[in-house]
Amino acid sequence: MDRIRIVGGAKLTGTIPISGAKNAALPLMIASLLTDETLTLDNVPHLADVEQLIRILGNHGVDYSVNGRRAGEGETYSRTINFTAKRIVDTTAPYNLVSKMRASFWVIGPLVARMGEARVSLPGGCAIGTRPVDLFIDGLQALGTQIDIDNGYVVAKAPKGLIGARYVFPKVSVGATHVLMMAASLAKGTTVLENAAREPEIVNLAECLNAMGAKIEGAGTPTITIEGVAKLHGARVAVIPDRIETGTYAMAVAMTGGDVLLEHARPDLLENALDVLVQAGAEITPTNSGIRVRRNGSGIAAVDVTTAPFPGFPTDLQAQFMGLMTRAKGKSRITETIFENRFMHVQELARLGAKISLAGQTAIVEGVSSLKGAPVMATDLRASVSLVIAGLAAEGETTVHRVYHLDRGFERLEQKLTGCGATVERLSE
Ligand code: UD1
């Protein structure tokens, strides 16, 4: 198992290219199941989760081909990939594939909409809470799907097709909004989704579906209206830049000091998180080519944050922000409202000398003047990168074990950081 060795202390200076967003690429790839024509996606990041979803889609009969690599670029850069689901050969998504990644459960929407049936294993993914699928089941039932649970599988049937309906989400869910938007695109009649997720990845999926011939309005607002169509066709769509990767590197710069251009980053995708960083003392400047982040002199100020669905502060940046706050001047309170078990990084950060206490869903971080390098364990995708951020600012050497979590969601992390002057290397055990 690989590990990452970091020697802390260097300021970050230079340019970091921001990759396509994992959380946008996954639903866009799944949308290829909705049509027998080719869906071409640009800017798909090279990540373990993307490779895993390619395997899952392949099991349903989706062919893919990779092109668009620029001269001189290796295997690990964002790519253009063509997905073609000419014929769905299997409507079952088995446990051994779905258990590795929660988002693969989302195939249930397009499969039942196009084929009238789907048998999808209950999901896996990061161990950050119970993450049930009740909203998917409720929502698909509202569109006329019959659902049974059989031996750990959700069995969805709609032999006569789905029927448009009004569905009010009792709780905001990114995944359930993706799934219902995809399913409703091929339903008979109009679907209105209320209290829908507003994340930029939802907007990217709606753009993709509309380019495929769907009729979706209101994505990015709490009310999404989908007028069903009989058939969808091929299209070419670009994956948006990764706002979580952007926020992560912005926090790394705020932590170490320095001056970095986050190339291709879009400030509109993470307004709230950028505001918080400014309050913490970072200088954030949108430019024509991305976002420039600087921090000089006066150190990091303590800021309180509470995670919330978009446009609030993203739960996927909570661990990284906690990493930053370990060095702040004063006390910050970080409250997690989306997932109930997303503080696993706390005890690992403590190994580096951080002072953090937990009170229910709130972490109270008392900034310390310095962190000291130590061996630490990655526990989930975002938690693991918070340890990298802390390691970059710690004195001496930090080794992050179980880096396969990082490989799920961060493209070329070591290269991007070393390119800006950090000492980061991958070691094989
Ligand atoms: C997506 C993101 C993940 C991010 C999360 C919240 C992807 C691939 N993953 O995950 O990185 O952290 O949004 O921004 O895009 N819930 C239910 N019942 C359901 C579904 C969800 O109770 O049927 C709950 C979850 O347990 C959680 C909350 O709703 O407490 C939000 O989850 P959701 O928005 O669905 O997260 P994901 O789509 O899984």
Tab-separated table of C-alpha atoms and ligand atoms in Angstrom:
chain	number	residue	atom	x	y	z
A	1	MET	CA	0.000	0.000	0.000
A	2	ASP	CA	1.407	3.397	-0.969
A	3	ARG	CA	2.095	6.161	1.500
A	4	ILE	CA	2.963	9.815	1.068
A	5	ARG	CA	5.948	11.435	2.751
A	6	ILE	CA	5.861	15.181	3.298
A	7	VAL	CA	8.613	17.405	4.621
A	8	GLY	CA	6.841	20.492	5.912
A	9	GLY	CA	7.854	24.104	6.063
A	10	ALA	CA	8.041	25.273	2.440
A	11	LYS	CA	5.821	28.067	1.144
A	12	LEU	CA	3.826	27.163	-1.959
A	13	THR	CA	4.614	29.268	-5.006
A	14	GLY	CA	3.651	28.703	-8.629
A	15	THR	CA	0.689	27.362	-10.611
A	16	ILE	CA	-1.602	24.415	-9.861
A	17	PRO	CA	-3.892	23.283	-12.696
A	18	ILE	CA	-7.330	22.401	-11.318
A	19	SER	CA	-8.754	19.157	-12.718
A	20	GLY	CA	-12.274	18.288	-13.782
A	21	ALA	CA	-14.571	17.693	-10.803
A	22	LYS	CA	-14.915	14.087	-9.664
A	23	ASN	CA	-18.389	14.792	-8.325
A	24	ALA	CA	-19.504	16.182	-11.691
A	25	ALA	CA	-17.749	13.582	-13.853
A	26	LEU	CA	-19.456	10.661	-12.092
A	27	PRO	CA	-23.109	11.661	-12.737
A	28	LEU	CA	-22.256	12.788	-16.283
A	29	MET	CA	-20.725	9.381	-17.000
A	30	ILE	CA	-23.816	7.688	-15.556
A	31	ALA	CA	-26.021	9.816	-17.841
A	32	SER	CA	-24.503	7.910	-20.786
A	33	LEU	CA	-26.811	5.017	-19.814
A	34	LEU	CA	-29.791	7.104	-20.934
A	35	THR	CA	-29.048	6.989	-24.675
A	36	ASP	CA	-27.879	4.520	-27.333
A	37	GLU	CA	-25.761	7.291	-28.889
A	38	THR	CA	-22.296	8.474	-27.817
A	39	LEU	CA	-21.853	10.917	-24.935
A	40	THR	CA	-18.464	12.641	-25.155
A	41	LEU	CA	-17.154	14.147	-21.933
A	42	ASP	CA	-14.219	16.561	-21.873
A	43	ASN	CA	-12.048	17.258	-18.844
A	44	VAL	CA	-12.667	13.912	-17.101
A	45	PRO	CA	-10.160	13.590	-14.249
A	46	HIS	CA	-7.922	10.546	-14.017
A	47	LEU	CA	-8.987	9.145	-10.632
A	48	ALA	CA	-9.605	5.772	-9.041
A	49	ASP	CA	-13.349	6.544	-8.677
A	50	VAL	CA	-13.624	7.330	-12.398
A	51	GLU	CA	-11.872	4.057	-13.294
A	52	GLN	CA	-14.176	2.169	-10.947
A	53	LEU	CA	-17.274	3.710	-12.517
A	54	ILE	CA	-15.950	2.836	-15.993
A	55	ARG	CA	-15.861	-0.805	-14.816
A	56	ILE	CA	-19.392	-0.576	-13.426
A	57	LEU	CA	-20.756	1.022	-16.602
A	58	GLY	CA	-18.907	-1.598	-18.681
A	59	ASN	CA	-20.815	-4.269	-16.815
A	60	HIS	CA	-24.071	-2.708	-18.071
A	61	GLY	CA	-22.758	-2.646	-21.646
A	62	VAL	CA	-21.223	0.832	-21.922
A	63	ASP	CA	-18.228	0.988	-24.301
A	64	TYR	CA	-15.711	3.758	-23.840
A	65	SER	CA	-12.746	5.212	-25.684
A	66	VAL	CA	-10.251	7.772	-24.510
A	67	ASN	CA	-8.906	10.533	-26.710
A	68	GLY	CA	-8.055	14.200	-26.597
A	69	ARG	CA	-4.780	13.836	-24.741
A	70	ARG	CA	-2.592	16.810	-25.467
A	71	ALA	CA	0.938	16.289	-26.784
A	72	GLY	CA	3.406	15.662	-23.992
A	73	GLU	CA	0.721	14.821	-21.437
A	74	GLY	CA	0.862	11.470	-19.759
A	75	GLU	CA	-1.745	9.032	-18.542
A	76	THR	CA	-2.656	11.039	-15.502
A	77	TYR	CA	-4.123	14.219	-16.998
A	78	SER	CA	-7.828	15.010	-17.415
A	79	ARG	CA	-9.067	13.466	-20.634
A	80	THR	CA	-11.855	13.368	-23.169
A	81	ILE	CA	-13.783	10.097	-22.955
A	82	ASN	CA	-16.544	8.797	-25.245
A	83	PHE	CA	-19.200	6.637	-23.609
A	84	THR	CA	-21.625	4.599	-25.714
A	85	ALA	CA	-24.430	2.513	-24.218
A	86	LYS	CA	-25.707	1.166	-27.552
A	87	ARG	CA	-27.273	-1.797	-25.849
A	88	ILE	CA	-27.781	-2.294	-22.112
A	89	VAL	CA	-26.703	-5.906	-21.587
A	90	ASP	CA	-27.328	-6.148	-17.835
A	91	THR	CA	-29.607	-4.135	-15.537
A	92	THR	CA	-27.992	-5.513	-12.372
A	93	ALA	CA	-25.283	-3.555	-10.552
A	94	PRO	CA	-23.644	-6.190	-8.333
A	95	TYR	CA	-22.457	-5.844	-4.750
A	96	ASN	CA	-18.773	-6.374	-5.530
A	97	LEU	CA	-18.783	-3.291	-7.803
A	98	VAL	CA	-21.263	-0.965	-6.056
A	99	SER	CA	-19.877	-1.569	-2.550
A	100	LYS	CA	-16.644	0.251	-3.485
A	101	MET	CA	-18.270	3.578	-4.339
A	102	ARG	CA	-21.564	5.056	-3.231
A	103	ALA	CA	-22.203	7.074	-6.395
A	104	SER	CA	-22.436	3.889	-8.458
A	105	PHE	CA	-25.869	3.348	-6.844
A	106	TRP	CA	-27.031	6.242	-9.045
A	107	VAL	CA	-27.199	3.957	-12.112
A	108	ILE	CA	-30.604	2.950	-10.740
A	109	GLY	CA	-32.199	6.119	-12.206
A	110	PRO	CA	-31.159	5.827	-15.864
A	111	LEU	CA	-31.502	2.027	-15.896
A	112	VAL	CA	-35.106	2.010	-14.707
A	113	ALA	CA	-35.972	4.976	-16.948
A	114	ARG	CA	-34.528	3.416	-20.113
A	115	MET	CA	-35.014	-0.310	-19.474
A	116	GLY	CA	-38.023	-0.378	-17.123
A	117	GLU	CA	-36.006	-2.313	-14.534
A	118	ALA	CA	-32.884	-2.143	-12.395
A	119	ARG	CA	-31.400	-4.298	-9.658
A	120	VAL	CA	-28.775	-2.343	-7.772
A	121	SER	CA	-26.860	-3.371	-4.673
A	122	LEU	CA	-27.109	-1.103	-1.648
A	123	PRO	CA	-24.037	1.179	-1.783
A	124	GLY	CA	-20.618	1.538	-0.132
A	125	GLY	CA	-18.243	4.522	-0.298
A	126	CYS	CA	-16.554	6.618	2.390
A	127	ALA	CA	-17.374	5.554	5.953
A	128	ILE	CA	-18.685	8.988	6.935
A	129	GLY	CA	-22.075	8.128	8.347
A	130	THR	CA	-24.995	5.878	7.602
A	131	ARG	CA	-25.795	7.437	4.189
A	132	PRO	CA	-29.157	5.744	3.556
A	133	VAL	CA	-30.981	5.572	0.199
A	134	ASP	CA	-34.532	6.304	1.394
A	135	LEU	CA	-34.810	9.509	-0.669
A	136	PHE	CA	-33.895	7.698	-3.894
A	137	ILE	CA	-36.534	5.060	-3.180
A	138	ASP	CA	-39.208	7.602	-2.226
A	139	GLY	CA	-38.503	9.767	-5.253
A	140	LEU	CA	-38.462	6.901	-7.760
A	141	GLN	CA	-41.718	5.599	-6.258
A	142	ALA	CA	-43.246	9.037	-6.789
A	143	LEU	CA	-42.400	8.647	-10.493
A	144	GLY	CA	-44.307	5.348	-10.611
A	145	THR	CA	-41.489	2.864	-9.914
A	146	GLN	CA	-42.277	-0.246	-7.911
A	147	ILE	CA	-39.451	-0.875	-5.428
A	148	ASP	CA	-38.578	-4.017	-3.479
A	149	ILE	CA	-35.548	-4.759	-1.308
A	150	ASP	CA	-34.247	-8.253	-1.978
A	151	ASN	CA	-31.084	-9.690	-0.395
A	152	GLY	CA	-29.272	-6.366	-0.138
A	153	TYR	CA	-30.452	-5.252	-3.582
A	154	VAL	CA	-32.898	-2.498	-4.475
A	155	VAL	CA	-35.112	-3.884	-7.231
A	156	ALA	CA	-36.836	-1.158	-9.261
A	157	LYS	CA	-39.514	-1.908	-11.837
A	158	ALA	CA	-41.506	0.345	-14.163
A	159	PRO	CA	-42.447	-1.876	-17.117
A	160	LYS	CA	-44.728	0.776	-18.641
A	161	GLY	CA	-42.228	3.589	-18.098
A	162	LEU	CA	-41.979	6.353	-15.521
A	163	ILE	CA	-44.630	9.013	-15.040
A	164	GLY	CA	-43.837	12.645	-14.237
A	165	ALA	CA	-44.846	13.854	-10.766
A	166	ARG	CA	-44.209	16.538	-8.155
A	167	TYR	CA	-41.708	15.399	-5.533
A	168	VAL	CA	-40.636	17.402	-2.496
A	169	PHE	CA	-37.315	16.216	-1.048
A	170	PRO	CA	-37.709	16.009	2.748
A	171	LYS	CA	-33.938	16.662	2.958
A	172	VAL	CA	-31.511	18.108	0.413
A	173	SER	CA	-29.602	15.315	-1.334
A	174	VAL	CA	-27.130	15.752	-4.177
A	175	GLY	CA	-27.279	12.111	-5.273
A	176	ALA	CA	-31.065	11.790	-5.125
A	177	THR	CA	-31.439	15.039	-7.106
A	178	HIS	CA	-29.070	13.681	-9.790
A	179	VAL	CA	-30.979	10.400	-9.993
A	180	LEU	CA	-34.452	11.907	-10.172
A	181	MET	CA	-33.356	14.445	-12.780
A	182	MET	CA	-31.972	11.640	-14.965
A	183	ALA	CA	-34.993	9.385	-14.458
A	184	ALA	CA	-37.548	12.179	-15.043
A	185	SER	CA	-35.851	13.132	-18.331
A	186	LEU	CA	-37.328	9.971	-19.880
A	187	ALA	CA	-40.647	9.980	-17.938
A	188	LYS	CA	-44.029	10.659	-19.507
A	189	GLY	CA	-45.143	14.177	-18.569
A	190	THR	CA	-43.698	16.841	-16.307
A	191	THR	CA	-41.785	16.345	-13.061
A	192	VAL	CA	-41.273	19.112	-10.531
A	193	LEU	CA	-38.564	18.545	-7.915
A	194	GLU	CA	-38.824	20.803	-4.860
A	195	ASN	CA	-36.106	21.374	-2.244
A	196	ALA	CA	-33.648	20.030	-4.811
A	197	ALA	CA	-29.883	20.237	-4.283
A	198	ARG	CA	-28.353	23.370	-5.878
A	199	GLU	CA	-24.738	22.258	-6.176
A	200	PRO	CA	-22.823	23.271	-9.343
A	201	GLU	CA	-22.570	19.549	-10.189
A	202	ILE	CA	-26.389	19.469	-10.469
A	203	VAL	CA	-26.210	22.366	-12.936
A	204	ASN	CA	-23.490	20.561	-14.922
A	205	LEU	CA	-25.651	17.412	-15.133
A	206	ALA	CA	-28.697	19.440	-16.229
A	207	GLU	CA	-26.563	21.087	-18.960
A	208	CYS	CA	-25.446	17.638	-20.084
A	209	LEU	CA	-28.985	16.210	-20.117
A	210	ASN	CA	-30.306	19.263	-21.986
A	211	ALA	CA	-27.503	18.865	-24.555
A	212	MET	CA	-28.765	15.270	-24.930
A	213	GLY	CA	-32.276	16.543	-25.699
A	214	ALA	CA	-33.827	16.724	-22.220
A	215	LYS	CA	-36.022	19.645	-21.172
A	216	ILE	CA	-34.845	20.759	-17.749
A	217	GLU	CA	-35.296	24.197	-16.194
A	218	GLY	CA	-34.337	25.591	-12.816
A	219	ALA	CA	-31.209	23.521	-12.049
A	220	GLY	CA	-29.205	25.490	-9.501
A	221	THR	CA	-32.411	26.642	-7.757
A	222	PRO	CA	-34.496	24.655	-5.238
A	223	THR	CA	-37.194	23.941	-7.870
A	224	ILE	CA	-36.273	21.939	-10.963
A	225	THR	CA	-38.848	21.295	-13.699
A	226	ILE	CA	-38.296	18.419	-16.104
A	227	GLU	CA	-40.530	17.847	-19.082
A	228	GLY	CA	-40.035	14.208	-20.062
A	229	VAL	CA	-38.999	13.292	-23.611
A	230	ALA	CA	-39.298	9.914	-25.393
A	231	LYS	CA	-35.627	9.605	-26.292
A	232	LEU	CA	-32.277	11.238	-25.572
A	233	HIS	CA	-29.379	11.500	-28.021
A	234	GLY	CA	-25.584	11.878	-27.993
A	235	ALA	CA	-23.830	15.120	-26.981
A	236	ARG	CA	-20.471	16.615	-26.062
A	237	VAL	CA	-20.131	18.259	-22.653
A	238	ALA	CA	-17.241	19.449	-20.450
A	239	VAL	CA	-16.900	18.515	-16.798
A	240	ILE	CA	-16.692	21.651	-14.617
A	241	PRO	CA	-13.483	22.385	-12.664
A	242	ASP	CA	-13.285	20.753	-9.257
A	243	ARG	CA	-14.376	23.243	-6.604
A	244	ILE	CA	-13.296	20.938	-3.775
A	245	GLU	CA	-9.809	20.529	-5.229
A	246	THR	CA	-9.715	24.321	-5.683
A	247	GLY	CA	-10.713	24.963	-2.074
A	248	THR	CA	-8.251	22.349	-0.844
A	249	TYR	CA	-5.242	23.945	-2.541
A	250	ALA	CA	-6.423	27.420	-1.548
A	251	MET	CA	-6.381	26.221	2.062
A	252	ALA	CA	-2.958	24.674	1.581
A	253	VAL	CA	-1.617	28.070	0.437
A	254	ALA	CA	-3.371	29.843	3.308
A	255	MET	CA	-1.683	27.332	5.612
A	256	THR	CA	1.887	27.498	4.297
A	257	GLY	CA	1.941	31.050	2.963
A	258	GLY	CA	3.090	31.787	-0.581
A	259	ASP	CA	1.457	32.728	-3.858
A	260	VAL	CA	-0.272	30.244	-6.169
A	261	LEU	CA	-2.433	30.544	-9.271
A	262	LEU	CA	-5.171	27.888	-9.256
A	263	GLU	CA	-5.491	27.593	-13.001
A	264	HIS	CA	-8.971	26.924	-14.521
A	265	ALA	CA	-10.606	27.415	-11.076
A	266	ARG	CA	-13.966	29.245	-11.070
A	267	PRO	CA	-14.713	31.533	-8.095
A	268	ASP	CA	-18.492	31.305	-8.673
A	269	LEU	CA	-18.352	27.589	-7.794
A	270	LEU	CA	-17.186	28.221	-4.248
A	271	GLU	CA	-18.120	31.698	-3.116
A	272	ASN	CA	-18.805	30.892	0.519
A	273	ALA	CA	-15.572	28.948	1.020
A	274	LEU	CA	-13.570	31.778	-0.559
A	275	ASP	CA	-15.249	34.314	1.765
A	276	VAL	CA	-14.255	32.169	4.718
A	277	LEU	CA	-10.665	32.013	3.482
A	278	VAL	CA	-10.549	35.787	3.136
A	279	GLN	CA	-11.765	36.078	6.725
A	280	ALA	CA	-8.975	33.703	7.708
A	281	GLY	CA	-6.443	36.069	6.146
A	282	ALA	CA	-5.907	34.752	2.610
A	283	GLU	CA	-5.842	37.143	-0.333
A	284	ILE	CA	-8.054	35.771	-3.095
A	285	THR	CA	-7.961	37.375	-6.545
A	286	PRO	CA	-10.036	36.064	-9.470
A	287	THR	CA	-8.018	36.341	-12.705
A	288	ASN	CA	-8.723	35.521	-16.357
A	289	SER	CA	-7.096	32.140	-15.983
A	290	GLY	CA	-8.278	31.103	-12.516
A	291	ILE	CA	-7.935	32.193	-8.896
A	292	ARG	CA	-4.784	33.584	-7.320
A	293	VAL	CA	-4.291	32.816	-3.623
A	294	ARG	CA	-1.718	34.509	-1.427
A	295	ARG	CA	-0.911	34.785	2.230
A	296	ASN	CA	1.834	36.907	3.590
A	297	GLY	CA	2.869	38.030	7.009
A	298	SER	CA	0.154	38.228	9.563
A	299	GLY	CA	-0.795	34.575	10.046
A	300	ILE	CA	-4.154	32.827	10.065
A	301	ALA	CA	-7.238	34.196	11.840
A	302	ALA	CA	-9.701	31.850	13.580
A	303	VAL	CA	-13.084	31.635	11.790
A	304	ASP	CA	-16.203	29.658	12.751
A	305	VAL	CA	-17.917	27.631	10.029
A	306	THR	CA	-20.976	25.427	9.739
A	307	THR	CA	-21.312	23.080	6.777
A	308	ALA	CA	-24.483	23.362	4.686
A	309	PRO	CA	-25.790	22.362	1.267
A	310	PHE	CA	-24.685	24.675	-1.583
A	311	PRO	CA	-24.313	27.682	-1.506
A	312	GLY	CA	-23.208	27.117	2.099
A	313	PHE	CA	-19.788	25.959	3.243
A	314	PRO	CA	-19.219	22.484	1.709
A	315	THR	CA	-18.891	19.461	3.958
A	316	ASP	CA	-16.226	18.242	1.525
A	317	LEU	CA	-13.956	21.116	2.666
A	318	GLN	CA	-14.635	20.767	6.380
A	319	ALA	CA	-11.638	18.527	7.145
A	320	GLN	CA	-9.247	20.700	5.137
A	321	PHE	CA	-10.518	23.834	6.870
A	322	MET	CA	-9.979	22.163	10.220
A	323	GLY	CA	-6.402	21.456	9.118
A	324	LEU	CA	-5.979	25.164	8.436
A	325	MET	CA	-7.558	26.214	11.736
A	326	THR	CA	-5.098	24.083	13.740
A	327	ARG	CA	-2.580	26.897	13.132
A	328	ALA	CA	-4.967	29.837	13.562
A	329	LYS	CA	-4.594	32.545	16.181
A	330	GLY	CA	-7.396	31.723	18.629
A	331	LYS	CA	-10.323	29.315	18.763
A	332	SER	CA	-12.581	28.298	15.917
A	333	ARG	CA	-15.772	26.249	16.026
A	334	ILE	CA	-16.444	23.932	13.092
A	335	THR	CA	-19.913	22.404	12.949
A	336	GLU	CA	-20.770	19.514	10.627
A	337	THR	CA	-24.450	19.304	9.673
A	338	ILE	CA	-24.437	17.006	6.617
A	339	PHE	CA	-22.795	13.773	7.776
A	340	GLU	CA	-22.852	12.475	11.348
A	341	ASN	CA	-19.454	10.756	11.373
A	342	ARG	CA	-17.174	13.140	9.591
A	343	PHE	CA	-14.619	13.964	12.268
A	344	MET	CA	-12.297	11.003	11.831
A	345	HIS	CA	-9.440	13.353	10.944
A	346	VAL	CA	-9.558	14.906	14.439
A	347	GLN	CA	-7.486	12.238	16.162
A	348	GLU	CA	-5.009	12.109	13.279
A	349	LEU	CA	-4.556	15.906	13.329
A	350	ALA	CA	-3.968	15.575	17.068
A	351	ARG	CA	-0.997	13.311	16.275
A	352	LEU	CA	0.583	16.340	14.606
A	353	GLY	CA	0.053	18.433	17.723
A	354	ALA	CA	-3.346	19.990	16.940
A	355	LYS	CA	-5.622	20.870	19.885
A	356	ILE	CA	-9.171	19.887	19.003
A	357	SER	CA	-12.062	18.900	21.246
A	358	LEU	CA	-15.415	17.550	20.110
A	359	ALA	CA	-18.839	18.532	21.426
A	360	GLY	CA	-21.412	16.587	19.436
A	361	GLN	CA	-21.304	17.747	15.840
A	362	THR	CA	-18.997	20.670	16.653
A	363	ALA	CA	-15.209	20.599	16.767
A	364	ILE	CA	-13.518	23.307	18.792
A	365	VAL	CA	-10.067	23.968	17.393
A	366	GLU	CA	-7.592	25.903	19.481
A	367	GLY	CA	-4.844	27.141	17.186
A	368	VAL	CA	-1.260	26.207	18.070
A	369	SER	CA	1.859	28.055	16.984
A	370	SER	CA	3.423	25.003	15.353
A	371	LEU	CA	2.635	21.432	14.315
A	372	LYS	CA	5.161	18.596	14.371
A	373	GLY	CA	5.410	15.921	11.674
A	374	ALA	CA	4.273	12.367	12.529
A	375	PRO	CA	2.952	9.206	10.871
A	376	VAL	CA	-0.819	9.530	10.301
A	377	MET	CA	-3.575	7.445	8.753
A	378	ALA	CA	-5.939	8.544	5.991
A	379	THR	CA	-9.496	7.556	6.915
A	380	ASP	CA	-11.571	8.936	4.059
A	381	LEU	CA	-11.098	10.974	0.935
A	382	ARG	CA	-11.373	14.533	2.264
A	383	ALA	CA	-9.970	13.707	5.714
A	384	SER	CA	-6.798	12.390	4.124
A	385	VAL	CA	-6.064	15.606	2.280
A	386	SER	CA	-6.519	17.594	5.502
A	387	LEU	CA	-3.571	15.606	6.841
A	388	VAL	CA	-1.548	16.557	3.778
A	389	ILE	CA	-2.344	20.240	4.360
A	390	ALA	CA	-1.322	19.984	7.994
A	391	GLY	CA	1.820	18.049	7.014
A	392	LEU	CA	2.840	20.817	4.602
A	393	ALA	CA	2.961	23.262	7.503
A	394	ALA	CA	4.322	20.897	10.160
A	395	GLU	CA	7.957	20.900	11.238
A	396	GLY	CA	9.793	17.833	9.967
A	397	GLU	CA	8.419	14.734	8.318
A	398	THR	CA	4.804	13.538	8.064
A	399	THR	CA	3.883	10.214	6.491
A	400	VAL	CA	0.273	9.711	5.389
A	401	HIS	CA	-0.670	6.032	5.202
A	402	ARG	CA	-3.547	4.507	3.203
A	403	VAL	CA	-3.287	7.033	0.385
A	404	TYR	CA	-5.685	5.037	-1.792
A	405	HIS	CA	-8.321	7.327	-0.264
A	406	LEU	CA	-6.531	10.320	-1.833
A	407	ASP	CA	-6.271	8.595	-5.200
A	408	ARG	CA	-10.066	8.341	-5.333
A	409	GLY	CA	-10.430	12.093	-5.605
A	410	PHE	CA	-7.178	14.046	-6.124
A	411	GLU	CA	-5.488	13.903	-9.508
A	412	ARG	CA	-1.669	14.076	-9.415
A	413	LEU	CA	-1.586	15.485	-5.885
A	414	GLU	CA	2.162	14.982	-5.352
A	415	GLN	CA	3.117	16.491	-8.717
A	416	LYS	CA	0.855	19.501	-8.209
A	417	LEU	CA	2.359	20.238	-4.794
A	418	THR	CA	6.000	19.562	-5.697
A	419	GLY	CA	5.507	21.850	-8.723
A	420	CYS	CA	4.951	24.642	-6.191
A	421	GLY	CA	8.002	23.915	-4.104
A	422	ALA	CA	6.672	21.417	-1.545
A	423	THR	CA	8.580	18.270	-0.642
A	424	VAL	CA	6.040	15.491	-1.189
A	425	GLU	CA	6.791	12.007	-2.446
A	426	ARG	CA	4.922	8.740	-2.848
A	427	LEU	CA	6.534	5.665	-1.358
A	428	SER	CA	5.477	2.101	-2.077
A	429	GLU	CA	5.364	-0.275	0.878
B	1	UD1	C1	-22.464	14.027	-2.582
B	1	UD1	C2	-20.983	14.088	-2.876
B	1	UD1	C3	-20.191	14.132	-1.577
B	1	UD1	C4	-20.680	15.281	-0.697
B	1	UD1	C5	-22.192	15.213	-0.510
B	1	UD1	C6	-22.746	16.426	0.235
B	1	UD1	C7	-20.699	12.931	-4.982
B	1	UD1	C8	-20.161	11.754	-5.701
B	1	UD1	N1	-20.595	12.925	-3.635
B	1	UD1	O1	-22.689	12.807	-1.868
B	1	UD1	O2	-18.805	14.316	-1.912
B	1	UD1	O3	-20.050	15.185	0.572
B	1	UD1	O4	-22.850	15.151	-1.794
B	1	UD1	O5	-22.403	17.598	-0.435
B	1	UD1	O6	-21.189	13.857	-5.581
B	1	UD1	N2	-29.376	11.130	2.719
B	1	UD1	C9	-30.444	10.460	3.240
B	1	UD1	N3	-31.156	9.638	2.426
B	1	UD1	C10	-30.846	9.469	1.101
B	1	UD1	C11	-29.757	10.191	0.580
B	1	UD1	C12	-29.044	11.022	1.401
B	1	UD1	O7	-30.750	10.574	4.431
B	1	UD1	O8	-31.539	8.705	0.412
B	1	UD1	C13	-28.596	12.011	3.605
B	1	UD1	C14	-27.127	11.598	3.731
B	1	UD1	O9	-26.951	10.574	4.664
B	1	UD1	C15	-26.489	12.909	4.158
B	1	UD1	C16	-27.322	13.960	3.414
B	1	UD1	O10	-28.536	13.303	3.049
B	1	UD1	O11	-26.648	13.093	5.534
B	1	UD1	C17	-26.691	14.529	2.189
B	1	UD1	O12	-26.243	13.472	1.355
B	1	UD1	P1	-26.177	13.591	-0.230
B	1	UD1	O13	-26.300	15.013	-0.619
B	1	UD1	O14	-27.126	12.616	-0.813
B	1	UD1	O15	-24.686	13.107	-0.487
B	1	UD1	P2	-24.174	12.239	-1.707
B	1	UD1	O16	-24.953	12.554	-2.930
B	1	UD1	O17	-24.003	10.834	-1.291
